[in-house]
mmCIF file with all atom_site columns, C-alpha atoms in Angstrom:
data_model
loop_
_atom_site.group_PDB
_atom_site.id
_atom_site.type_symbol
_atom_site.label_atom_id
_atom_site.label_alt_id
_atom_site.label_comp_id
_atom_site.label_asym_id
_atom_site.label_entity_id
_atom_site.label_seq_id
_atom_site.pdbx_PDB_ins_code
_atom_site.Cartn_x
_atom_site.Cartn_y
_atom_site.Cartn_z
_atom_site.occupancy
_atom_site.B_iso_or_equiv
_atom_site.pdbx_formal_charge
_atom_site.auth_seq_id
_atom_site.auth_comp_id
_atom_site.auth_asym_id
_atom_site.auth_atom_id
_atom_site.pdbx_PDB_model_num
ATOM 1   C CA . ASN A 1 1   ? 0.000  0.000   0.000   1.00 0.00 ? 1   ASN A CA 1
ATOM 2   C CA . PRO A 1 2   ? 1.816  3.173   -1.151  1.00 0.00 ? 2   PRO A CA 1
ATOM 3   C CA . PHE A 1 3   ? -0.249 5.281   1.268   1.00 0.00 ? 3   PHE A CA 1
ATOM 4   C CA . ASP A 1 4   ? 0.720  3.301   4.379   1.00 0.00 ? 4   ASP A CA 1
ATOM 5   C CA . THR A 1 5   ? 3.400  5.312   6.174   1.00 0.00 ? 5   THR A CA 1
ATOM 6   C CA . THR A 1 6   ? 3.718  3.144   9.271   1.00 0.00 ? 6   THR A CA 1
ATOM 7   C CA . GLY A 1 7   ? 7.046  1.559   10.046  1.00 0.00 ? 7   GLY A CA 1
ATOM 8   C CA . ALA A 1 8   ? 9.614  1.132   12.783  1.00 0.00 ? 8   ALA A CA 1
ATOM 9   C CA . ASP A 1 9   ? 13.106 -0.116  13.459  1.00 0.00 ? 9   ASP A CA 1
ATOM 10  C CA . LYS A 1 10  ? 15.136 -1.071  16.502  1.00 0.00 ? 10  LYS A CA 1
ATOM 11  C CA . TYR A 1 11  ? 18.863 -0.667  16.995  1.00 0.00 ? 11  TYR A CA 1
ATOM 12  C CA . ASP A 1 12  ? 20.879 -2.305  19.801  1.00 0.00 ? 12  ASP A CA 1
ATOM 13  C CA . ALA A 1 13  ? 24.633 -1.984  20.056  1.00 0.00 ? 13  ALA A CA 1
ATOM 14  C CA . LEU A 1 14  ? 27.704 -2.369  22.193  1.00 0.00 ? 14  LEU A CA 1
ATOM 15  C CA . GLN A 1 15  ? 30.155 0.420   21.459  1.00 0.00 ? 15  GLN A CA 1
ATOM 16  C CA . VAL A 1 16  ? 33.726 0.483   22.746  1.00 0.00 ? 16  VAL A CA 1
ATOM 17  C CA . SER A 1 17  ? 36.398 3.075   22.037  1.00 0.00 ? 17  SER A CA 1
ATOM 18  C CA . PHE A 1 18  ? 40.047 3.419   23.014  1.00 0.00 ? 18  PHE A CA 1
ATOM 19  C CA . GLN A 1 19  ? 42.288 6.450   22.732  1.00 0.00 ? 19  GLN A CA 1
ATOM 20  C CA . LYS A 1 20  ? 45.963 6.728   23.620  1.00 0.00 ? 20  LYS A CA 1
ATOM 21  C CA . ARG A 1 21  ? 48.436 9.551   23.166  1.00 0.00 ? 21  ARG A CA 1
ATOM 22  C CA . THR A 1 22  ? 52.051 8.823   24.024  1.00 0.00 ? 22  THR A CA 1
ATOM 23  C CA . GLY A 1 23  ? 54.919 11.153  24.759  1.00 0.00 ? 23  GLY A CA 1
ATOM 24  C CA . SER A 1 24  ? 56.812 9.797   21.753  1.00 0.00 ? 24  SER A CA 1
ATOM 25  C CA . GLY A 1 25  ? 54.399 11.398  19.266  1.00 0.00 ? 25  GLY A CA 1
ATOM 26  C CA . LEU A 1 26  ? 52.030 8.483   18.679  1.00 0.00 ? 26  LEU A CA 1
ATOM 27  C CA . THR A 1 27  ? 48.250 8.987   18.835  1.00 0.00 ? 27  THR A CA 1
ATOM 28  C CA . LEU A 1 28  ? 45.995 5.959   18.514  1.00 0.00 ? 28  LEU A CA 1
ATOM 29  C CA . LEU A 1 29  ? 42.203 5.835   18.335  1.00 0.00 ? 29  LEU A CA 1
ATOM 30  C CA . ALA A 1 30  ? 40.169 2.650   17.938  1.00 0.00 ? 30  ALA A CA 1
ATOM 31  C CA . ALA A 1 31  ? 36.382 2.229   17.950  1.00 0.00 ? 31  ALA A CA 1
ATOM 32  C CA . TYR A 1 32  ? 34.409 -1.025  17.735  1.00 0.00 ? 32  TYR A CA 1
ATOM 33  C CA . THR A 1 33  ? 30.656 -1.501  17.400  1.00 0.00 ? 33  THR A CA 1
ATOM 34  C CA . PHE A 1 34  ? 28.799 -4.781  17.785  1.00 0.00 ? 34  PHE A CA 1
ATOM 35  C CA . SER A 1 35  ? 25.208 -4.160  16.776  1.00 0.00 ? 35  SER A CA 1
ATOM 36  C CA . LYS A 1 36  ? 21.959 -5.442  15.371  1.00 0.00 ? 36  LYS A CA 1
ATOM 37  C CA . THR A 1 37  ? 19.257 -3.491  13.568  1.00 0.00 ? 37  THR A CA 1
ATOM 38  C CA . ILE A 1 38  ? 15.826 -4.961  12.894  1.00 0.00 ? 38  ILE A CA 1
ATOM 39  C CA . SER A 1 39  ? 13.053 -3.259  10.974  1.00 0.00 ? 39  SER A CA 1
ATOM 40  C CA . ASN A 1 40  ? 9.681  -3.719  9.332   1.00 0.00 ? 40  ASN A CA 1
ATOM 41  C CA . THR A 1 41  ? 10.297 -1.158  6.578   1.00 0.00 ? 41  THR A CA 1
ATOM 42  C CA . ASP A 1 42  ? 13.268 0.020   4.543   1.00 0.00 ? 42  ASP A CA 1
ATOM 43  C CA . SER A 1 43  ? 12.149 2.905   2.386   1.00 0.00 ? 43  SER A CA 1
ATOM 44  C CA . SER A 1 44  ? 9.513  5.616   2.246   1.00 0.00 ? 44  SER A CA 1
ATOM 45  C CA . VAL A 1 45  ? 9.226  5.009   -1.507  1.00 0.00 ? 45  VAL A CA 1
ATOM 46  C CA . SER A 1 46  ? 6.758  2.194   -2.084  1.00 0.00 ? 46  SER A CA 1
ATOM 47  C CA . SER A 1 47  ? 8.270  1.147   -5.414  1.00 0.00 ? 47  SER A CA 1
ATOM 48  C CA . SER A 1 48  ? 11.617 0.313   -3.784  1.00 0.00 ? 48  SER A CA 1
ATOM 49  C CA . ASN A 1 49  ? 10.368 -1.094  -0.485  1.00 0.00 ? 49  ASN A CA 1
ATOM 50  C CA . VAL A 1 50  ? 10.586 -4.870  -0.155  1.00 0.00 ? 50  VAL A CA 1
ATOM 51  C CA . ARG A 1 51  ? 8.409  -4.930  2.958   1.00 0.00 ? 51  ARG A CA 1
ATOM 52  C CA . GLY A 1 52  ? 4.772  -4.316  3.737   1.00 0.00 ? 52  GLY A CA 1
ATOM 53  C CA . LEU A 1 53  ? 3.517  -7.078  1.473   1.00 0.00 ? 53  LEU A CA 1
ATOM 54  C CA . ASN A 1 54  ? 0.925  -8.514  3.835   1.00 0.00 ? 54  ASN A CA 1
ATOM 55  C CA . GLN A 1 55  ? -1.000 -6.115  6.057   1.00 0.00 ? 55  GLN A CA 1
ATOM 56  C CA . PHE A 1 56  ? -2.779 -9.065  7.663   1.00 0.00 ? 56  PHE A CA 1
ATOM 57  C CA . ASN A 1 57  ? 0.541  -10.337 9.028   1.00 0.00 ? 57  ASN A CA 1
ATOM 58  C CA . PRO A 1 58  ? 2.578  -7.289  10.098  1.00 0.00 ? 58  PRO A CA 1
ATOM 59  C CA . GLY A 1 59  ? 4.763  -9.425  12.360  1.00 0.00 ? 59  GLY A CA 1
ATOM 60  C CA . GLY A 1 60  ? 6.055  -11.228 9.291   1.00 0.00 ? 60  GLY A CA 1
ATOM 61  C CA . GLU A 1 61  ? 7.606  -8.012  8.011   1.00 0.00 ? 61  GLU A CA 1
ATOM 62  C CA . TRP A 1 62  ? 10.161 -7.836  10.812  1.00 0.00 ? 62  TRP A CA 1
ATOM 63  C CA . SER A 1 63  ? 13.665 -9.013  10.011  1.00 0.00 ? 63  SER A CA 1
ATOM 64  C CA . VAL A 1 64  ? 17.246 -7.846  10.151  1.00 0.00 ? 64  VAL A CA 1
ATOM 65  C CA . ALA A 1 65  ? 17.427 -4.412  8.528   1.00 0.00 ? 65  ALA A CA 1
ATOM 66  C CA . ARG A 1 66  ? 18.759 -3.610  5.099   1.00 0.00 ? 66  ARG A CA 1
ATOM 67  C CA . ASP A 1 67  ? 21.618 -1.502  6.518   1.00 0.00 ? 67  ASP A CA 1
ATOM 68  C CA . ASP A 1 68  ? 22.530 -3.818  9.409   1.00 0.00 ? 68  ASP A CA 1
ATOM 69  C CA . ARG A 1 69  ? 26.248 -4.342  10.036  1.00 0.00 ? 69  ARG A CA 1
ATOM 70  C CA . THR A 1 70  ? 27.126 -6.740  12.838  1.00 0.00 ? 70  THR A CA 1
ATOM 71  C CA . HIS A 1 71  ? 30.743 -5.685  13.269  1.00 0.00 ? 71  HIS A CA 1
ATOM 72  C CA . VAL A 1 72  ? 32.321 -2.301  12.572  1.00 0.00 ? 72  VAL A CA 1
ATOM 73  C CA . LEU A 1 73  ? 35.936 -1.599  13.524  1.00 0.00 ? 73  LEU A CA 1
ATOM 74  C CA . SER A 1 74  ? 37.692 1.697   12.850  1.00 0.00 ? 74  SER A CA 1
ATOM 75  C CA . ILE A 1 75  ? 41.306 2.424   13.743  1.00 0.00 ? 75  ILE A CA 1
ATOM 76  C CA . SER A 1 76  ? 43.261 5.615   13.156  1.00 0.00 ? 76  SER A CA 1
ATOM 77  C CA . GLN A 1 77  ? 46.798 6.524   14.141  1.00 0.00 ? 77  GLN A CA 1
ATOM 78  C CA . VAL A 1 78  ? 49.175 9.423   13.749  1.00 0.00 ? 78  VAL A CA 1
ATOM 79  C CA . TYR A 1 79  ? 52.892 9.216   14.451  1.00 0.00 ? 79  TYR A CA 1
ATOM 80  C CA . GLU A 1 80  ? 54.873 12.441  14.508  1.00 0.00 ? 80  GLU A CA 1
ATOM 81  C CA . LEU A 1 81  ? 58.521 11.755  13.684  1.00 0.00 ? 81  LEU A CA 1
ATOM 82  C CA . PRO A 1 82  ? 60.869 12.950  16.471  1.00 0.00 ? 82  PRO A CA 1
ATOM 83  C CA . PHE A 1 83  ? 62.663 15.583  14.381  1.00 0.00 ? 83  PHE A CA 1
ATOM 84  C CA . GLY A 1 84  ? 62.481 19.360  14.330  1.00 0.00 ? 84  GLY A CA 1
ATOM 85  C CA . PRO A 1 85  ? 61.044 22.077  16.598  1.00 0.00 ? 85  PRO A CA 1
ATOM 86  C CA . GLY A 1 86  ? 59.725 20.759  19.896  1.00 0.00 ? 86  GLY A CA 1
ATOM 87  C CA . LYS A 1 87  ? 61.023 17.229  19.239  1.00 0.00 ? 87  LYS A CA 1
ATOM 88  C CA . ARG A 1 88  ? 63.882 15.249  20.764  1.00 0.00 ? 88  ARG A CA 1
ATOM 89  C CA . LEU A 1 89  ? 66.138 15.237  17.715  1.00 0.00 ? 89  LEU A CA 1
ATOM 90  C CA . LEU A 1 90  ? 67.444 17.954  15.389  1.00 0.00 ? 90  LEU A CA 1
ATOM 91  C CA . ASN A 1 91  ? 65.454 20.658  17.147  1.00 0.00 ? 91  ASN A CA 1
ATOM 92  C CA . HIS A 1 92  ? 68.078 23.388  16.684  1.00 0.00 ? 92  HIS A CA 1
ATOM 93  C CA . GLY A 1 93  ? 69.280 25.369  13.733  1.00 0.00 ? 93  GLY A CA 1
ATOM 94  C CA . ALA A 1 94  ? 67.996 27.895  11.239  1.00 0.00 ? 94  ALA A CA 1
ATOM 95  C CA . ALA A 1 95  ? 64.366 28.161  10.183  1.00 0.00 ? 95  ALA A CA 1
ATOM 96  C CA . LEU A 1 96  ? 65.127 26.526  6.842   1.00 0.00 ? 96  LEU A CA 1
ATOM 97  C CA . MET A 1 97  ? 66.717 23.529  8.534   1.00 0.00 ? 97  MET A CA 1
ATOM 98  C CA . LYS A 1 98  ? 63.780 23.189  10.894  1.00 0.00 ? 98  LYS A CA 1
ATOM 99  C CA . SER A 1 99  ? 61.336 23.249  8.008   1.00 0.00 ? 99  SER A CA 1
ATOM 100 C CA . LEU A 1 100 ? 63.240 20.594  6.082   1.00 0.00 ? 100 LEU A CA 1
ATOM 101 C CA . LEU A 1 101 ? 63.796 18.162  8.944   1.00 0.00 ? 101 LEU A CA 1
ATOM 102 C CA . GLY A 1 102 ? 60.801 18.750  11.201  1.00 0.00 ? 102 GLY A CA 1
ATOM 103 C CA . GLY A 1 103 ? 57.061 18.512  10.852  1.00 0.00 ? 103 GLY A CA 1
ATOM 104 C CA . TRP A 1 104 ? 56.871 15.009  9.369   1.00 0.00 ? 104 TRP A CA 1
ATOM 105 C CA . ALA A 1 105 ? 53.983 12.743  10.421  1.00 0.00 ? 105 ALA A CA 1
ATOM 106 C CA . PHE A 1 106 ? 52.845 9.302   9.322   1.00 0.00 ? 106 PHE A CA 1
ATOM 107 C CA . SER A 1 107 ? 49.136 8.458   9.629   1.00 0.00 ? 107 SER A CA 1
ATOM 108 C CA . GLY A 1 108 ? 46.815 5.572   8.915   1.00 0.00 ? 108 GLY A CA 1
ATOM 109 C CA . GLN A 1 109 ? 43.094 4.915   8.782   1.00 0.00 ? 109 GLN A CA 1
ATOM 110 C CA . TYR A 1 110 ? 41.881 1.318   8.849   1.00 0.00 ? 110 TYR A CA 1
ATOM 111 C CA . SER A 1 111 ? 38.217 0.345   8.543   1.00 0.00 ? 111 SER A CA 1
ATOM 112 C CA . TYR A 1 112 ? 36.560 -3.074  8.665   1.00 0.00 ? 112 TYR A CA 1
ATOM 113 C CA . ALA A 1 113 ? 32.841 -3.843  8.569   1.00 0.00 ? 113 ALA A CA 1
ATOM 114 C CA . SER A 1 114 ? 30.441 -6.724  8.033   1.00 0.00 ? 114 SER A CA 1
ATOM 115 C CA . GLY A 1 115 ? 28.563 -6.715  4.757   1.00 0.00 ? 115 GLY A CA 1
ATOM 116 C CA . THR A 1 116 ? 24.933 -5.682  4.603   1.00 0.00 ? 116 THR A CA 1
ATOM 117 C CA . PRO A 1 117 ? 22.140 -8.263  4.063   1.00 0.00 ? 117 PRO A CA 1
ATOM 118 C CA . VAL A 1 118 ? 21.233 -9.101  0.476   1.00 0.00 ? 118 VAL A CA 1
ATOM 119 C CA . LYS A 1 119 ? 17.722 -8.376  -0.751  1.00 0.00 ? 119 LYS A CA 1
ATOM 120 C CA . ILE A 1 120 ? 15.867 -11.336 -2.274  1.00 0.00 ? 120 ILE A CA 1
ATOM 121 C CA . THR A 1 121 ? 13.025 -10.566 -4.673  1.00 0.00 ? 121 THR A CA 1
ATOM 122 C CA . VAL A 1 122 ? 10.901 -12.564 -7.098  1.00 0.00 ? 122 VAL A CA 1
ATOM 123 C CA . ASN A 1 123 ? 10.155 -11.645 -10.683 1.00 0.00 ? 123 ASN A CA 1
ATOM 124 C CA . GLY A 1 124 ? 6.902  -12.643 -12.265 1.00 0.00 ? 124 GLY A CA 1
ATOM 125 C CA . ALA A 1 125 ? 3.249  -12.485 -11.275 1.00 0.00 ? 125 ALA A CA 1
ATOM 126 C CA . ARG A 1 126 ? 2.454  -10.660 -8.063  1.00 0.00 ? 126 ARG A CA 1
ATOM 127 C CA . PRO A 1 127 ? -0.566 -11.004 -5.792  1.00 0.00 ? 127 PRO A CA 1
ATOM 128 C CA . LEU A 1 128 ? -3.476 -8.780  -6.727  1.00 0.00 ? 128 LEU A CA 1
ATOM 129 C CA . GLY A 1 129 ? -2.975 -5.149  -5.771  1.00 0.00 ? 129 GLY A CA 1
ATOM 130 C CA . PHE A 1 130 ? 0.791  -5.365  -5.224  1.00 0.00 ? 130 PHE A CA 1
ATOM 131 C CA . SER A 1 131 ? 2.736  -2.308  -6.303  1.00 0.00 ? 131 SER A CA 1
ATOM 132 C CA . THR A 1 132 ? 6.087  -3.537  -5.039  1.00 0.00 ? 132 THR A CA 1
ATOM 133 C CA . TYR A 1 133 ? 8.265  -6.652  -5.051  1.00 0.00 ? 133 TYR A CA 1
ATOM 134 C CA . ASN A 1 134 ? 7.159  -10.106 -4.068  1.00 0.00 ? 134 ASN A CA 1
ATOM 135 C CA . ARG A 1 135 ? 9.338  -12.431 -2.016  1.00 0.00 ? 135 ARG A CA 1
ATOM 136 C CA . ALA A 1 136 ? 10.406 -16.036 -2.479  1.00 0.00 ? 136 ALA A CA 1
ATOM 137 C CA . ASN A 1 137 ? 9.653  -19.084 -0.383  1.00 0.00 ? 137 ASN A CA 1
ATOM 138 C CA . ILE A 1 138 ? 12.426 -20.089 1.991   1.00 0.00 ? 138 ILE A CA 1
ATOM 139 C CA . MET A 1 139 ? 13.608 -23.696 1.805   1.00 0.00 ? 139 MET A CA 1
ATOM 140 C CA . PRO A 1 140 ? 15.528 -25.886 4.306   1.00 0.00 ? 140 PRO A CA 1
ATOM 141 C CA . GLY A 1 141 ? 19.302 -25.958 4.312   1.00 0.00 ? 141 GLY A CA 1
ATOM 142 C CA . SER A 1 142 ? 22.197 -23.591 4.761   1.00 0.00 ? 142 SER A CA 1
ATOM 143 C CA . PHE A 1 143 ? 22.846 -20.447 2.739   1.00 0.00 ? 143 PHE A CA 1
ATOM 144 C CA . ASN A 1 144 ? 26.411 -21.639 2.024   1.00 0.00 ? 144 ASN A CA 1
ATOM 145 C CA . VAL A 1 145 ? 27.548 -18.124 1.145   1.00 0.00 ? 145 VAL A CA 1
ATOM 146 C CA . ASN A 1 146 ? 30.977 -18.002 -0.509  1.00 0.00 ? 146 ASN A CA 1
ATOM 147 C CA . TRP A 1 147 ? 31.653 -14.895 -2.580  1.00 0.00 ? 147 TRP A CA 1
ATOM 148 C CA . ASP A 1 148 ? 34.951 -16.315 -3.806  1.00 0.00 ? 148 ASP A CA 1
ATOM 149 C CA . ASN A 1 149 ? 32.939 -18.701 -5.957  1.00 0.00 ? 149 ASN A CA 1
ATOM 150 C CA . TYR A 1 150 ? 32.310 -15.769 -8.274  1.00 0.00 ? 150 TYR A CA 1
ATOM 151 C CA . TYR A 1 151 ? 35.866 -16.047 -9.596  1.00 0.00 ? 151 TYR A CA 1
ATOM 152 C CA . ASN A 1 152 ? 35.310 -19.722 -10.387 1.00 0.00 ? 152 ASN A CA 1
ATOM 153 C CA . GLY A 1 153 ? 32.005 -19.217 -12.187 1.00 0.00 ? 153 GLY A CA 1
ATOM 154 C CA . LEU A 1 154 ? 30.075 -20.959 -9.398  1.00 0.00 ? 154 LEU A CA 1
ATOM 155 C CA . PRO A 1 155 ? 27.003 -19.800 -7.427  1.00 0.00 ? 155 PRO A CA 1
ATOM 156 C CA . VAL A 1 156 ? 27.940 -17.634 -4.468  1.00 0.00 ? 156 VAL A CA 1
ATOM 157 C CA . PHE A 1 157 ? 25.121 -19.089 -2.341  1.00 0.00 ? 157 PHE A CA 1
ATOM 158 C CA . ASN A 1 158 ? 22.868 -22.117 -2.174  1.00 0.00 ? 158 ASN A CA 1
ATOM 159 C CA . ILE A 1 159 ? 20.474 -21.454 -5.060  1.00 0.00 ? 159 ILE A CA 1
ATOM 160 C CA . LYS A 1 160 ? 18.103 -24.123 -3.746  1.00 0.00 ? 160 LYS A CA 1
ATOM 161 C CA . LYS A 1 161 ? 17.546 -22.089 -0.593  1.00 0.00 ? 161 LYS A CA 1
ATOM 162 C CA . PHE A 1 162 ? 14.848 -19.995 -2.301  1.00 0.00 ? 162 PHE A CA 1
ATOM 163 C CA . GLN A 1 163 ? 11.943 -21.046 -4.470  1.00 0.00 ? 163 GLN A CA 1
ATOM 164 C CA . PHE A 1 164 ? 9.383  -19.242 -6.603  1.00 0.00 ? 164 PHE A CA 1
ATOM 165 C CA . PRO A 1 165 ? 6.157  -19.008 -4.538  1.00 0.00 ? 165 PRO A CA 1
ATOM 166 C CA . GLY A 1 166 ? 3.850  -19.563 -7.460  1.00 0.00 ? 166 GLY A CA 1
ATOM 167 C CA . ALA A 1 167 ? 1.612  -17.173 -9.337  1.00 0.00 ? 167 ALA A CA 1
ATOM 168 C CA . TRP A 1 168 ? -0.422 -14.748 -7.232  1.00 0.00 ? 168 TRP A CA 1
ATOM 169 C CA . ARG A 1 169 ? 1.035  -15.983 -3.942  1.00 0.00 ? 169 ARG A CA 1
ATOM 170 C CA . VAL A 1 170 ? 3.025  -14.163 -1.278  1.00 0.00 ? 170 VAL A CA 1
ATOM 171 C CA . GLY A 1 171 ? 6.386  -15.751 -0.528  1.00 0.00 ? 171 GLY A CA 1
ATOM 172 C CA . ASN A 1 172 ? 7.065  -16.812 3.067   1.00 0.00 ? 172 ASN A CA 1
ATOM 173 C CA . ALA A 1 173 ? 10.715 -15.746 3.154   1.00 0.00 ? 173 ALA A CA 1
ATOM 174 C CA . ALA A 1 174 ? 11.746 -12.882 5.400   1.00 0.00 ? 174 ALA A CA 1
ATOM 175 C CA . PRO A 1 175 ? 12.781 -9.630  3.700   1.00 0.00 ? 175 PRO A CA 1
ATOM 176 C CA . PHE A 1 176 ? 16.429 -10.104 4.767   1.00 0.00 ? 176 PHE A CA 1
ATOM 177 C CA . TYR A 1 177 ? 18.530 -12.724 6.529   1.00 0.00 ? 177 TYR A CA 1
ATOM 178 C CA . SER A 1 178 ? 21.553 -12.154 8.714   1.00 0.00 ? 178 SER A CA 1
ATOM 179 C CA . GLY A 1 179 ? 23.165 -15.292 7.299   1.00 0.00 ? 179 GLY A CA 1
ATOM 180 C CA . PHE A 1 180 ? 23.100 -13.993 3.718   1.00 0.00 ? 180 PHE A CA 1
ATOM 181 C CA . ARG A 1 181 ? 25.245 -10.879 3.487   1.00 0.00 ? 181 ARG A CA 1
ATOM 182 C CA . ASN A 1 182 ? 27.353 -8.962  1.037   1.00 0.00 ? 182 ASN A CA 1
ATOM 183 C CA . PRO A 1 183 ? 31.125 -9.451  1.292   1.00 0.00 ? 183 PRO A CA 1
ATOM 184 C CA . PHE A 1 184 ? 33.084 -8.185  4.281   1.00 0.00 ? 184 PHE A CA 1
ATOM 185 C CA . GLU A 1 185 ? 34.397 -4.678  3.682   1.00 0.00 ? 185 GLU A CA 1
ATOM 186 C CA . SER A 1 186 ? 37.930 -3.557  4.545   1.00 0.00 ? 186 SER A CA 1
ATOM 187 C CA . ASN A 1 187 ? 40.177 -0.694  3.600   1.00 0.00 ? 187 ASN A CA 1
ATOM 188 C CA . GLU A 1 188 ? 43.535 0.675   4.697   1.00 0.00 ? 188 GLU A CA 1
ATOM 189 C CA . THR A 1 189 ? 44.573 4.256   3.964   1.00 0.00 ? 189 THR A CA 1
ATOM 190 C CA . LEU A 1 190 ? 48.046 5.623   4.718   1.00 0.00 ? 190 LEU A CA 1
ATOM 191 C CA . GLY A 1 191 ? 49.032 9.282   4.785   1.00 0.00 ? 191 GLY A CA 1
ATOM 192 C CA . LEU A 1 192 ? 52.198 11.339  4.944   1.00 0.00 ? 192 LEU A CA 1
ATOM 193 C CA . THR A 1 193 ? 52.088 14.915  6.224   1.00 0.00 ? 193 THR A CA 1
ATOM 194 C CA . LYS A 1 194 ? 54.739 17.615  6.118   1.00 0.00 ? 194 LYS A CA 1
ATOM 195 C CA . ARG A 1 195 ? 54.383 20.844  8.096   1.00 0.00 ? 195 ARG A CA 1
ATOM 196 C CA . PHE A 1 196 ? 56.367 23.939  7.182   1.00 0.00 ? 196 PHE A CA 1
ATOM 197 C CA . PHE A 1 197 ? 57.213 26.549  9.805   1.00 0.00 ? 197 PHE A CA 1
ATOM 198 C CA . LEU A 1 198 ? 57.045 29.952  8.131   1.00 0.00 ? 198 LEU A CA 1
ATOM 199 C CA . GLY A 1 199 ? 57.855 32.223  11.038  1.00 0.00 ? 199 GLY A CA 1
ATOM 200 C CA . GLU A 1 200 ? 56.343 32.341  14.505  1.00 0.00 ? 200 GLU A CA 1
ATOM 201 C CA . ARG A 1 201 ? 52.689 32.519  13.496  1.00 0.00 ? 201 ARG A CA 1
ATOM 202 C CA . VAL A 1 202 ? 52.436 31.064  10.014  1.00 0.00 ? 202 VAL A CA 1
ATOM 203 C CA . LYS A 1 203 ? 52.474 27.357  9.200   1.00 0.00 ? 203 LYS A CA 1
ATOM 204 C CA . ALA A 1 204 ? 51.698 25.399  6.050   1.00 0.00 ? 204 ALA A CA 1
ATOM 205 C CA . GLU A 1 205 ? 50.870 21.722  5.618   1.00 0.00 ? 205 GLU A CA 1
ATOM 206 C CA . LEU A 1 206 ? 51.237 19.332  2.711   1.00 0.00 ? 206 LEU A CA 1
ATOM 207 C CA . ARG A 1 207 ? 49.438 15.985  2.895   1.00 0.00 ? 207 ARG A CA 1
ATOM 208 C CA . VAL A 1 208 ? 49.504 12.939  0.633   1.00 0.00 ? 208 VAL A CA 1
ATOM 209 C CA . GLU A 1 209 ? 47.184 9.932   1.084   1.00 0.00 ? 209 GLU A CA 1
ATOM 210 C CA . PHE A 1 210 ? 47.365 6.449   -0.385  1.00 0.00 ? 210 PHE A CA 1
ATOM 211 C CA . ASP A 1 211 ? 43.986 4.686   -0.425  1.00 0.00 ? 211 ASP A CA 1
ATOM 212 C CA . ASN A 1 212 ? 43.599 0.888   -0.420  1.00 0.00 ? 212 ASN A CA 1
ATOM 213 C CA . VAL A 1 213 ? 47.326 0.340   0.028   1.00 0.00 ? 213 VAL A CA 1
ATOM 214 C CA . LEU A 1 214 ? 46.901 -3.440  0.274   1.00 0.00 ? 214 LEU A CA 1
ATOM 215 C CA . ASN A 1 215 ? 45.074 -3.453  -3.060  1.00 0.00 ? 215 ASN A CA 1
ATOM 216 C CA . ARG A 1 216 ? 42.138 -5.316  -1.595  1.00 0.00 ? 216 ARG A CA 1
ATOM 217 C CA . MET A 1 217 ? 39.810 -6.669  -4.224  1.00 0.00 ? 217 MET A CA 1
ATOM 218 C CA . ARG A 1 218 ? 36.414 -8.157  -3.556  1.00 0.00 ? 218 ARG A CA 1
ATOM 219 C CA . VAL A 1 219 ? 33.212 -9.064  -5.343  1.00 0.00 ? 219 VAL A CA 1
ATOM 220 C CA . CYS A 1 220 ? 30.896 -6.087  -5.414  1.00 0.00 ? 220 CYS A CA 1
ATOM 221 C CA . GLY A 1 221 ? 28.116 -8.163  -3.883  1.00 0.00 ? 221 GLY A CA 1
ATOM 222 C CA . GLY A 1 222 ? 24.436 -8.034  -4.705  1.00 0.00 ? 222 GLY A CA 1
ATOM 223 C CA . ASP A 1 223 ? 22.067 -5.164  -4.160  1.00 0.00 ? 223 ASP A CA 1
ATOM 224 C CA . HIS A 1 224 ? 19.408 -7.795  -4.619  1.00 0.00 ? 224 HIS A CA 1
ATOM 225 C CA . MET A 1 225 ? 18.988 -11.298 -6.011  1.00 0.00 ? 225 MET A CA 1
ATOM 226 C CA . ASP A 1 226 ? 16.105 -12.140 -8.346  1.00 0.00 ? 226 ASP A CA 1
#
């Protein structure tokens, strides 16, 4: 029903953070979130919402949310090299010497997160009055998700896990499943910063960043499976 604006979600999480600044110029910040988001709607646009198919069974619309991520870990660090003004080494000399030797810093940003659940939809005849997607029937067995199978030309999940519900029937599968997710996401970014001391009050900074330094490559995943 495109005129039904009801919907809710619930988010529970354990969040832990750690921050440490040492006298040697190292600053470290780490944050970890263990969470679960459940919902009975995913979009205010009826044409893209995969929920709300059966108003006579609203409890059946609840499942893990489309944007749920079980684990999220973020780490950032900055290490200021011990050279130049205010540092232990080579902290004397002319302004030019200070600018050349001092002000160097090495930084890194590292992020890791669980993939989001994959949307399962059914093409073909929909129950009377439907203006959105239909869902499949869920079958026994494991999802057997292995995204590496993509490189071998094999299915990335158990294709027998879902079944067409039949013409004009509503599928009994949940909108999303925690056990069927997009690939794990990870990225490492390194940076190098150089500060220039242009007198007592003026400073300049040059920064270079290298994204995805480990050249991580992964399957893009599925926005949805038909």
